[in-house]
Short mmCIF file of C-alpha atoms in Angstrom, two decimals:
data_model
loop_
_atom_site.label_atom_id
_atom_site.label_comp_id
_atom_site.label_asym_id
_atom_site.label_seq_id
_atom_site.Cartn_x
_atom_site.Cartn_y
_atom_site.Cartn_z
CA UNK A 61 -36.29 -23.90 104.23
CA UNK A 62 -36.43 -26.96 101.78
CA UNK A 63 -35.58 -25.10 98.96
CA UNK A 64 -32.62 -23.44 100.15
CA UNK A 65 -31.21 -26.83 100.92
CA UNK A 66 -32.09 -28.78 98.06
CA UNK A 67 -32.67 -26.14 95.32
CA UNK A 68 -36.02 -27.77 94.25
CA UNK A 69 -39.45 -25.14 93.64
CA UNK A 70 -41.00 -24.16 96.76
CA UNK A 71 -43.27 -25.69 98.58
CA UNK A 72 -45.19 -23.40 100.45
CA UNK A 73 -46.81 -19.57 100.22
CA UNK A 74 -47.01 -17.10 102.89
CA UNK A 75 -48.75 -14.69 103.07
CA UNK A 76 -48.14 -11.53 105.85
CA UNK A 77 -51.21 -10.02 107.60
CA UNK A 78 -49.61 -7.19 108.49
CA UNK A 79 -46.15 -4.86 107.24
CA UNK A 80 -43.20 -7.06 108.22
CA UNK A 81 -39.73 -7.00 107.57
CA UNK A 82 -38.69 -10.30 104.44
CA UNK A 83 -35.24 -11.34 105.08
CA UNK A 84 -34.09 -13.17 102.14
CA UNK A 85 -31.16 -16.19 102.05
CA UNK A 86 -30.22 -17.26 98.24
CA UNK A 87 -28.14 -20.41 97.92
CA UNK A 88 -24.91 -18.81 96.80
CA UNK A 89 -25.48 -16.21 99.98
CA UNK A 90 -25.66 -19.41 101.93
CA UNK A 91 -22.62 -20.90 100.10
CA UNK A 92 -21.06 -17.52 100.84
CA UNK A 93 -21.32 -17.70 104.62
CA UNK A 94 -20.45 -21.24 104.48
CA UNK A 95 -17.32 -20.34 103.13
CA UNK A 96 -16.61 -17.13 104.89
CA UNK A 97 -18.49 -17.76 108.12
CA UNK A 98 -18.33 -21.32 108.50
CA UNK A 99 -19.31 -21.24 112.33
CA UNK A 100 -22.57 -18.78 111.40
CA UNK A 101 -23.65 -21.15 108.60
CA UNK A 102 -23.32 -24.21 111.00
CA UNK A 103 -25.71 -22.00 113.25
CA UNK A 104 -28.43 -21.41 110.35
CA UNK A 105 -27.90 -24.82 108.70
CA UNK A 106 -29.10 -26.65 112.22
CA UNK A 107 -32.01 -23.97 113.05
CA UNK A 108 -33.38 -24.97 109.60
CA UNK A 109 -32.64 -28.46 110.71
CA UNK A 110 -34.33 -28.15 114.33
CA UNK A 111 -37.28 -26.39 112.30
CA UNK A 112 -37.93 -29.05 109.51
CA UNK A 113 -37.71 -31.86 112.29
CA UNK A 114 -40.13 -30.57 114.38
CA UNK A 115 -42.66 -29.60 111.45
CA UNK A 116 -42.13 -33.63 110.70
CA UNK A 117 -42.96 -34.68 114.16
CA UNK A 118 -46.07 -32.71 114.34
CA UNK A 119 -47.12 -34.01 110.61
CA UNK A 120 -46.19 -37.93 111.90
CA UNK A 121 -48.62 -37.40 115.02
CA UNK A 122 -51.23 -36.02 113.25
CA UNK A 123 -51.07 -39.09 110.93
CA UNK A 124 -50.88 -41.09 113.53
CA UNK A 125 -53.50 -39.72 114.74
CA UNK A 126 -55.70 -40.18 111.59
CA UNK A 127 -54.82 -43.46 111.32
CA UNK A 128 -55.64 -44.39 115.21
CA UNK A 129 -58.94 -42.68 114.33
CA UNK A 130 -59.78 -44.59 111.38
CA UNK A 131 -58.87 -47.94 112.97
#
């Protein structure tokens, strides 16, 4: 998600265990839609946002956690 926002490497790997179906968002599709579509881009541009905030919630209380545990 990162990198379709900020245009940086990725981050992350994946890896499918079994046949799936890859749906693929460049940054000029994404400037596409936002230009086209603006309402549908709103709608992926906060998922993404919903998704990334909760992935940094669950890293903060896992810190949190660590450091609770080490103190």
């Amino acid at each position: 998600e990162l990198s379709l926002l900020d245009g940086r490497k990725h981050s992350a790997t994946a890896e499918a265990m079994e046949d799936v179906t890859l749906l693929v968002i460049t940054q000029q599709a994404l400037a596409q839609i936002e230009k086209n579509h603006p309402e549908v881009a709103l709608k992926v541009i906060k998922n993404m946002a919903l998704k990334i905030s909760g992935i940094l919630r669950d890293m903060n209380e896992k810190f949190m956690e660590m450091v609770n545990y080490m103190w």
